[in-house]
Short mmCIF file of C-alpha atoms and ligand atoms in Angstrom, two decimals:
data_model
loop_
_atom_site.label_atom_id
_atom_site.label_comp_id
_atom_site.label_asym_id
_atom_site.label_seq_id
_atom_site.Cartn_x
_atom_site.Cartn_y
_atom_site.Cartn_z
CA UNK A 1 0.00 0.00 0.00
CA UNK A 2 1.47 3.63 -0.79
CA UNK A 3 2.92 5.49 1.96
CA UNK A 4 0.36 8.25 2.95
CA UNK A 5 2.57 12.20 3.04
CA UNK A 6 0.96 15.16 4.10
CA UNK A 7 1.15 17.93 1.63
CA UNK A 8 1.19 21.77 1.59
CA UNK A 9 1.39 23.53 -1.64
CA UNK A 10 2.00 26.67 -0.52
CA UNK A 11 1.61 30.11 -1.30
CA UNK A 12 3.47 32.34 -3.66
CA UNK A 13 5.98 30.29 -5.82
CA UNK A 14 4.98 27.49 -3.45
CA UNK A 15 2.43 25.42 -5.84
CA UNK A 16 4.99 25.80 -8.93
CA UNK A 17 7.67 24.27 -6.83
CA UNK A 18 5.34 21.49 -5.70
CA UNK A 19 4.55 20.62 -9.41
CA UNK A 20 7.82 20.60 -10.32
CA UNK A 21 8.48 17.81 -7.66
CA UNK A 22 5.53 16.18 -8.58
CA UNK A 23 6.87 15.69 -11.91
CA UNK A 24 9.85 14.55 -10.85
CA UNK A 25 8.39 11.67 -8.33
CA UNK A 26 5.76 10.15 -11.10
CA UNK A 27 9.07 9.80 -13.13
CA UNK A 28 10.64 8.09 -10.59
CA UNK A 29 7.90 5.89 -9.97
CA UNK A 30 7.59 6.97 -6.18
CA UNK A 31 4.69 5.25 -4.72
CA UNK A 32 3.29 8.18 -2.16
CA UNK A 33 -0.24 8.51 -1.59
CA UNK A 34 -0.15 12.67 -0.75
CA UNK A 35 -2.57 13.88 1.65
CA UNK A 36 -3.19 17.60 0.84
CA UNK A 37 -3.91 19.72 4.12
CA UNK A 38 -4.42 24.06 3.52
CA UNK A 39 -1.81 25.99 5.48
CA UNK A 40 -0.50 29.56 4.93
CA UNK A 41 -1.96 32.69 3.24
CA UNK A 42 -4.67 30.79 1.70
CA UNK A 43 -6.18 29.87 5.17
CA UNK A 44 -6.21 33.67 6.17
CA UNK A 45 -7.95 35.18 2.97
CA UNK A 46 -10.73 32.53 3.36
CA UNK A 47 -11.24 33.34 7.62
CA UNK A 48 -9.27 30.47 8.54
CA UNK A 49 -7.00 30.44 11.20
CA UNK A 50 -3.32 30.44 9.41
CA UNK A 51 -2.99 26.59 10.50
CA UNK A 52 -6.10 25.05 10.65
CA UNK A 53 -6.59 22.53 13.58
CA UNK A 54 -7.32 19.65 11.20
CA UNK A 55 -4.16 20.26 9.32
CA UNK A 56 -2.40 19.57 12.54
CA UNK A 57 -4.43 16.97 13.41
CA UNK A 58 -3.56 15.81 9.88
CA UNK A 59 -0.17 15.68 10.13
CA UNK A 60 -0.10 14.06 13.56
CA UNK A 61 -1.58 11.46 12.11
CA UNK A 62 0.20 10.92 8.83
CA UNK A 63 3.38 11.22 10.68
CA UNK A 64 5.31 12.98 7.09
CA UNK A 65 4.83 15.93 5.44
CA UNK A 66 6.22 17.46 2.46
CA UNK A 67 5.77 21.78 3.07
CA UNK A 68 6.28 24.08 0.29
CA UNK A 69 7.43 27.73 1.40
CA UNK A 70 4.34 29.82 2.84
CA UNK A 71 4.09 33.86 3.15
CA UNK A 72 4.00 35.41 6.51
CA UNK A 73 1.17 37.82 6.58
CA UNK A 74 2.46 41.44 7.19
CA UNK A 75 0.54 43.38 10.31
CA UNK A 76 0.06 43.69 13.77
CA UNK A 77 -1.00 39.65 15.32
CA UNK A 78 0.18 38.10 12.43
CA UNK A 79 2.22 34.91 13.38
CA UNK A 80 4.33 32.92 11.21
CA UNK A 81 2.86 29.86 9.65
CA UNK A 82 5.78 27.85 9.77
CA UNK A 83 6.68 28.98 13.01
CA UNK A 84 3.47 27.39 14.35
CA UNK A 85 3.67 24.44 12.34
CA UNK A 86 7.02 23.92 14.32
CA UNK A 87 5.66 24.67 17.66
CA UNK A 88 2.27 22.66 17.06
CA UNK A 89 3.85 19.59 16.01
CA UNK A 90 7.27 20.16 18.64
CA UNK A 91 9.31 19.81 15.63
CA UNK A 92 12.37 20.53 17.75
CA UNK A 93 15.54 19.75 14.96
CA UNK A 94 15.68 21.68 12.38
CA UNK A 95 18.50 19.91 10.15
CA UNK A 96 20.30 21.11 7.11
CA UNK A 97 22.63 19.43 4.94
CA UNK A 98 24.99 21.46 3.08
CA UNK A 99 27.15 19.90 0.31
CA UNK A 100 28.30 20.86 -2.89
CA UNK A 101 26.46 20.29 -6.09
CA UNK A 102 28.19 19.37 -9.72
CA UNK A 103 27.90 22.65 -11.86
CA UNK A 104 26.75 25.24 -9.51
CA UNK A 105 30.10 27.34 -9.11
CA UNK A 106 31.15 28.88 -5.63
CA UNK A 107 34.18 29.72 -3.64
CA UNK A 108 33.99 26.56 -1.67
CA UNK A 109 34.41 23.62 -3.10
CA UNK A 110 33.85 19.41 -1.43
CA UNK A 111 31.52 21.24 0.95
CA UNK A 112 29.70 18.86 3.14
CA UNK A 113 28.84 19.45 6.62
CA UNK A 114 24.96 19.21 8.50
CA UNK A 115 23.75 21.85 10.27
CA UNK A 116 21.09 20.90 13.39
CA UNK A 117 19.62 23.68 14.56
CA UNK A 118 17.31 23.71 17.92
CA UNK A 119 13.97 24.66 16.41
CA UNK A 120 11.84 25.74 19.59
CA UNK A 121 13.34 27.78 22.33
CA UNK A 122 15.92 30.45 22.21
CA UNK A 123 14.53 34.38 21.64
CA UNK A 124 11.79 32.42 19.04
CA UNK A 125 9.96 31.37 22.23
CA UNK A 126 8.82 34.80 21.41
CA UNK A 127 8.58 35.81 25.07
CA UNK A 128 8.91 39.62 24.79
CA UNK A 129 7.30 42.80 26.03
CA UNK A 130 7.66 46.75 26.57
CA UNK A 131 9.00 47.49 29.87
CA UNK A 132 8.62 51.00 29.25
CA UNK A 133 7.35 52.68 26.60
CA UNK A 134 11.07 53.22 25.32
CA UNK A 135 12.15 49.73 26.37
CA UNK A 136 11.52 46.30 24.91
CA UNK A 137 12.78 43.37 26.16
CA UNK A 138 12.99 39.40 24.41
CA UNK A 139 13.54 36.47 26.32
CA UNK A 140 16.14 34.14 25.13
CA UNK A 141 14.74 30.55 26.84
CA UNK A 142 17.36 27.98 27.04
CA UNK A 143 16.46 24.21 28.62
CA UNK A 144 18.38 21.17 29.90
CA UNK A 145 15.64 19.22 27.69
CA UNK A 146 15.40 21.57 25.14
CA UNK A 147 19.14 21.49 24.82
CA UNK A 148 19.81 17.45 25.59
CA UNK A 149 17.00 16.47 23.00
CA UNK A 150 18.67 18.92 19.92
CA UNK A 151 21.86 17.75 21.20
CA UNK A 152 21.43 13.95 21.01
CA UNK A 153 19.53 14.11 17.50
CA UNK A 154 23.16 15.60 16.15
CA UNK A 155 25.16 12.86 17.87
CA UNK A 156 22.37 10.24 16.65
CA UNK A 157 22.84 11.55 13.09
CA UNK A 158 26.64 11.44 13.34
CA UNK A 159 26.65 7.89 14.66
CA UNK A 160 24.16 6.87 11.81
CA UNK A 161 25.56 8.32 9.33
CA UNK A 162 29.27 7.73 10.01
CA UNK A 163 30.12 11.49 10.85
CA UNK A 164 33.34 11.76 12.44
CA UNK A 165 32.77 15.13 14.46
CA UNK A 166 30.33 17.44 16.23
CA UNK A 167 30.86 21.01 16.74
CA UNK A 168 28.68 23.06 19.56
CA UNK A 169 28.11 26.66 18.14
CA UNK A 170 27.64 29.24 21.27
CA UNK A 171 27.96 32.76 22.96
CA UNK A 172 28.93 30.86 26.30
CA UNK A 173 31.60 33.87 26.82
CA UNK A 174 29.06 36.19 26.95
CA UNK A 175 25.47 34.74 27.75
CA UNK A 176 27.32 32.76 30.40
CA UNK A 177 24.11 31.31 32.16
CA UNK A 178 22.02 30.45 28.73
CA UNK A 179 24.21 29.07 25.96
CA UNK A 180 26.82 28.11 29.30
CA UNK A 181 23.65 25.69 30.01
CA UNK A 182 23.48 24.77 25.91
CA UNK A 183 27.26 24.21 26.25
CA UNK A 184 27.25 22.41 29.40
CA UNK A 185 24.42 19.98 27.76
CA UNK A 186 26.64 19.73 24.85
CA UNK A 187 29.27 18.32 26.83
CA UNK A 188 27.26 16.13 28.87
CA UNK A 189 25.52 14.24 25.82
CA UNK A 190 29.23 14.30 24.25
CA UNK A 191 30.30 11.64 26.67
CA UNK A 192 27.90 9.40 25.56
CA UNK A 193 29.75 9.05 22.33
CA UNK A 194 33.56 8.95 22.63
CA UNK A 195 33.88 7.92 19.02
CA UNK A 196 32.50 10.91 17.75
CA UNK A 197 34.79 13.92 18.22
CA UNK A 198 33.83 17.09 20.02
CA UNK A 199 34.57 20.60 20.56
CA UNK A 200 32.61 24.10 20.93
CA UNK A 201 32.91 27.09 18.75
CA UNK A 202 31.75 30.59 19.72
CA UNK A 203 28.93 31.68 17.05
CA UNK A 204 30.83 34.66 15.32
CA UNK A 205 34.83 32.63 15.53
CA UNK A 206 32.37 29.54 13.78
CA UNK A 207 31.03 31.90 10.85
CA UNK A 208 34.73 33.35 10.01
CA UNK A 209 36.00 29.35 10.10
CA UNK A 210 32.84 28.42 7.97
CA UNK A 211 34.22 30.30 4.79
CA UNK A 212 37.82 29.77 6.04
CA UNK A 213 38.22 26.43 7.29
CA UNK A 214 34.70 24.92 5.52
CA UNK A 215 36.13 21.41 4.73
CA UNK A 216 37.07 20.48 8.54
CA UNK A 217 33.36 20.86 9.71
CA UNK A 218 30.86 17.70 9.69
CA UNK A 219 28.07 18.28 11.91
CA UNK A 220 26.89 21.13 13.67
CA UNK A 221 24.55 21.70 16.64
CA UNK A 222 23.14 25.25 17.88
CA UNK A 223 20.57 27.05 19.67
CA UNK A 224 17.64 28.08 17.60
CA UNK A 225 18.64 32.22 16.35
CA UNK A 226 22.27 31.38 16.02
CA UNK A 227 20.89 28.27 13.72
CA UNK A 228 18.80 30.44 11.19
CA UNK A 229 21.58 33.00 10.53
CA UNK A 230 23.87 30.21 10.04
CA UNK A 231 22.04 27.62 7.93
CA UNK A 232 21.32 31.13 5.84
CA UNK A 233 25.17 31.86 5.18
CA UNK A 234 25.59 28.07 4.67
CA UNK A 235 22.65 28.51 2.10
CA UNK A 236 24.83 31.29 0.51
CA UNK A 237 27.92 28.86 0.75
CA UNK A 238 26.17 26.07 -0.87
CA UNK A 239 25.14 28.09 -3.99
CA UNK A 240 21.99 30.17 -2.50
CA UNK A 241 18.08 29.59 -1.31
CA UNK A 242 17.58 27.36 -4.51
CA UNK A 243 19.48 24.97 -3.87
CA UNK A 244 19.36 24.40 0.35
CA UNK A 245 17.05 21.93 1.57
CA UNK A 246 16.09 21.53 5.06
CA UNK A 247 14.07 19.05 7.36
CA UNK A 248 11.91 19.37 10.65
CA UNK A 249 12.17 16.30 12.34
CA UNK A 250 9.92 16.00 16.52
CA UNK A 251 9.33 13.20 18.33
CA UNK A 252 6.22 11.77 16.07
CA UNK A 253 6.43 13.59 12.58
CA UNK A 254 9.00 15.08 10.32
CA UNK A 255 8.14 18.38 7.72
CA UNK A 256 9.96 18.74 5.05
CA UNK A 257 10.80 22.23 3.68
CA UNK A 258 13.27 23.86 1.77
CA UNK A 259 14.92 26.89 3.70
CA UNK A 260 13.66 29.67 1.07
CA UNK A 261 10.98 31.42 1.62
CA UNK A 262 7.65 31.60 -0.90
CA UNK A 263 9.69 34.43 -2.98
CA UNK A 264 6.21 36.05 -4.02
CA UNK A 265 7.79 38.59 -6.38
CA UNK A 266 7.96 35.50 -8.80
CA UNK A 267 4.81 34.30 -8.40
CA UNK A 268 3.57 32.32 -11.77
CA UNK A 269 6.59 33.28 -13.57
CA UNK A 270 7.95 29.61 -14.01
CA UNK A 271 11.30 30.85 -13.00
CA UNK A 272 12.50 30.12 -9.64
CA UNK A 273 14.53 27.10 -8.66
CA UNK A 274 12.90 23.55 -7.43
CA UNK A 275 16.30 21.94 -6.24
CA UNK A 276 15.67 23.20 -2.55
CA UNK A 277 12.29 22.05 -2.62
CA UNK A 278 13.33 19.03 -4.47
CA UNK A 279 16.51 17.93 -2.18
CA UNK A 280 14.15 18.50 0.97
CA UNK A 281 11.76 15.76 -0.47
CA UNK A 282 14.66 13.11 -1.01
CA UNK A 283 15.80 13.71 2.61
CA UNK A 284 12.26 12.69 2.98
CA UNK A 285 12.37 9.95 1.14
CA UNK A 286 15.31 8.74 3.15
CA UNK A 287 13.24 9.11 6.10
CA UNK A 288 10.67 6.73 4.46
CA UNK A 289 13.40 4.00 3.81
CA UNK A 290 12.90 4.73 0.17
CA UNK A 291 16.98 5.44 -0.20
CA UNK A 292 17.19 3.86 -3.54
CA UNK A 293 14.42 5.94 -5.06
CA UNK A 294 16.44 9.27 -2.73
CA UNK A 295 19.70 8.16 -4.83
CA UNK A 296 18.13 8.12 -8.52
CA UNK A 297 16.59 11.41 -7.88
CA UNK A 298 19.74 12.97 -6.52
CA UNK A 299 21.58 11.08 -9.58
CA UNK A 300 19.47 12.52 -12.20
CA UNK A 301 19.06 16.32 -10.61
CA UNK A 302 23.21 16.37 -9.75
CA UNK A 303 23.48 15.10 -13.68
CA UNK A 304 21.24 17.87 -14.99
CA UNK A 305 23.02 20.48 -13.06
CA UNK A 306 26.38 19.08 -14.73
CA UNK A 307 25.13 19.38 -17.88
CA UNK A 308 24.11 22.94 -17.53
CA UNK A 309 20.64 22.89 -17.43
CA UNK A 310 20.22 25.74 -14.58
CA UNK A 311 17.18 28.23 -13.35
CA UNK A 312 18.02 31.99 -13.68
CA UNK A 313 19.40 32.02 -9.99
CA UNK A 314 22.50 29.50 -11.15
CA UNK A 315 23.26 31.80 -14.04
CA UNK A 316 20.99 29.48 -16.44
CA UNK A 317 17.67 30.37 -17.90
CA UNK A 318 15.95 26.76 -17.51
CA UNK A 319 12.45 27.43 -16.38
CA UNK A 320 10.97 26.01 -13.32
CA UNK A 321 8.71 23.26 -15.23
CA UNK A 322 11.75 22.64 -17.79
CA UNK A 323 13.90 22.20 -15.30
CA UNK A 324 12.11 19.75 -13.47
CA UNK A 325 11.07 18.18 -17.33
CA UNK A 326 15.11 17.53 -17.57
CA UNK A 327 15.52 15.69 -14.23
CA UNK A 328 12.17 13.39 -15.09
CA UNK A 329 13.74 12.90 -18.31
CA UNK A 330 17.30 11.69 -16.52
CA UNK A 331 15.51 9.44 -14.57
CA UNK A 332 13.84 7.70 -17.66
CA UNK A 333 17.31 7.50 -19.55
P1 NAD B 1 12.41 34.35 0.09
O1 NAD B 1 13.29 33.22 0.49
O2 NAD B 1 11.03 34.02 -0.29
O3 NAD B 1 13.03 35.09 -1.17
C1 NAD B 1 14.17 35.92 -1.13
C2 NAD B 1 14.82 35.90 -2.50
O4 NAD B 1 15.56 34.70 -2.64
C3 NAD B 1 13.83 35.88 -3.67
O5 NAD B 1 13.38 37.14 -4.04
C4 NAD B 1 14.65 35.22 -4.73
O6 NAD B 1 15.52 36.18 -5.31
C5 NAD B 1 15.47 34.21 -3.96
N1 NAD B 1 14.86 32.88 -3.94
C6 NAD B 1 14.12 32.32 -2.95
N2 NAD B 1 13.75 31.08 -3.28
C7 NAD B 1 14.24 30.86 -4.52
C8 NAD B 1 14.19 29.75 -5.42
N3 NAD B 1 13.57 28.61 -5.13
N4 NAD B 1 14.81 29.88 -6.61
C9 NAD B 1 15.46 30.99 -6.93
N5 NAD B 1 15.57 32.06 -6.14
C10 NAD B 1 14.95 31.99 -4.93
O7 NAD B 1 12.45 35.41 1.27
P2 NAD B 1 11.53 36.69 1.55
O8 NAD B 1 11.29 37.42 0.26
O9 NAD B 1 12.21 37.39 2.65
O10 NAD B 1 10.17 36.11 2.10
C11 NAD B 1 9.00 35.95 1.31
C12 NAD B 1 7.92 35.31 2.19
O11 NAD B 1 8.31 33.99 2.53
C13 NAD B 1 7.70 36.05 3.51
O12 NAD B 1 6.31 36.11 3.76
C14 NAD B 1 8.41 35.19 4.53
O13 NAD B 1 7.81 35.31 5.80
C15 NAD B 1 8.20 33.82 3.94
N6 NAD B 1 9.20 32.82 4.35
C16 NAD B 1 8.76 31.55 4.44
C17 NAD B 1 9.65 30.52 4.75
C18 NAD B 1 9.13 29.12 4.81
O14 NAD B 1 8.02 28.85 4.35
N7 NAD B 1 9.90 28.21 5.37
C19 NAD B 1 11.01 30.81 4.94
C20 NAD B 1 11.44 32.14 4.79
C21 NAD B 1 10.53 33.14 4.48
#
């Protein structure tokens, strides 16, 4: 029997990228059985709440979803739809892979290193008020658990996946009680795997060594702001948001989602790139124990890349649909 997957099309580019994977799966023969659920700007314009109950409910159930990028609705109250998609379903690790891809040029070359960024506490726990009229002030929440269970999910991932080292990233000499807790977790869960080797950088020392040093790094753990700016410059590294997948993974569910956003000043253009969305949905499929299916679709995307079939932000003027039309056609060759 297919495997059921939640899906979310999206808004802005969000459906075209969804189409183009589509494309891509029926030519791989992938035997899903999607489960659309509404999320997003769509929800709002119709009186919905931004994430509908059931869609939780949904995904709770399914256990997998596939999430095309969603718009934030601008104004006072609005929240984040994939902020509470995180929070609803505890997706706690937020992990990105960053690796090089055959013909998509940049300064770093044999990049491959896995960011796992804590996807629930830190100054996103969004606990923040006036204390004046002239004075606001954010909490930045830091937890034993919070930081044990992100922890352990990047020593887990090493140990699976036959990673030789895990870096902390941290402000420790300057938030000494916070990220000195993160740290201090760090360490602890460390022990637990003394073939895995271990150190901690500070946050701004790790960004200078990320475009320095790049090929030394394997895995990565950090609190949750420190985790966004740095999956972003990895991003950047990597070849930019068209290319940089990303996964949610909690306790009882896993969302998949590229790390772009639903670039709405593109909207119905058939231009922008599917390889995020489409590298997010093989780390999926590796989470379904469909790896050979994950390794043909890689395959046939890194050979259409090679050949120089590119979208306009990889200097090529493929179009979104075309694009995707070349990697279902690699598959059939
Ligand atoms: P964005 O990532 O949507 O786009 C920024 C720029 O990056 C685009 O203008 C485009 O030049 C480029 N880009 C993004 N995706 C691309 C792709 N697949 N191919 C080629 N180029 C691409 O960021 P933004 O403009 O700041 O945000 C737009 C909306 O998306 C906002 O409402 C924001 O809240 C939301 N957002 C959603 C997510 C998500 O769903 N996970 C993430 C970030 C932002």
């Amino acid at each position: 029997m297919a495997r059921q997957v939640c899906l979310i099309r999206g808004d802005g580019t969000g459906p075209e990228l969804v189409a183009a994977v589509e494309t891509i799966f029926r030519a791989a023969n992938i035997d899903i059985d999607w489960v659309e659920v509404e999320a997003g700007l769509k929800c709002v314009e119709a009186g919905k709440p931004i994430v509908p109950d059931e869609t939780i409910a949904k995904i709770k159930e399914v256990g997998v979803g596939l999430k095309a990028p969603m718009t934030t609705p601008i104004g006072k109250g609005s929240v984040s739809p994939n902020v509470t998609l995180r929070k609803k379903l505890d997706l706690y690790a937020c992990v990105r892979p960053v690796r090089s891809l055959p013909g998509v040029k940049t300064p770093f070359d044999d990049l491959d290193m896995v960011i796992f960024r804590e996807n629930t506490e830190d100054l996103y726990a969004q606990i923040e008020y006036m204390v004046t009229d002239h004075v606001a002030q954010s909490i930045k929440l830091i937890s034993d658990f919070g930081s044990e269970r992100i922890a352990r999910a990047a020593f887990e991932y090493a140990r699976k996946h036959d990673r030789k080292k895990v870096v902390a990233v941290h402000k420790a000499n300057i938030m000494k009680i916070a990220d000195g807790l993160f740290l201090r977790v760090c360490q602890r869960v460390a022990q637990d795997y003394p073939e895995i080797e271990f150190w901690d950088n500070i946050v701004d020392n790790q960004c200078m060594q990320l475009v320095t040093r790049w090929k030394i790094y394997d895995v990565l753990v950090m609190p949750n702001l420190y985790g966004d700016i740095v999956s972003d410059l990895a991003a950047g590294m990597m070849g930019g948001l068209g290319v940089a997948p990303g996964a949610n993974y909690g306790t009882n569910c896993a969302l998949f989602e590229a790390v772009h956003g639903s670039a709405p000043k593109y909207t119905g253009m058939n231009k922008v790139n599917p390889t995020a969305l489409l590298l997010s949905a093989t780390l999926m499929l590796d989470h379904l124990d469909m790896h050979e299916k994950r390794v043909a679709i890689e395959g046939a995307l890194e050979s259409t890349l090679a050949r120089g079939i590119k979208t306009y932000d990889l200097g090529g003027d493929a179009t979104t649909s075309g694009f995707a039309e070349a990697v279902a056609s690699e598959l059939k060759a």
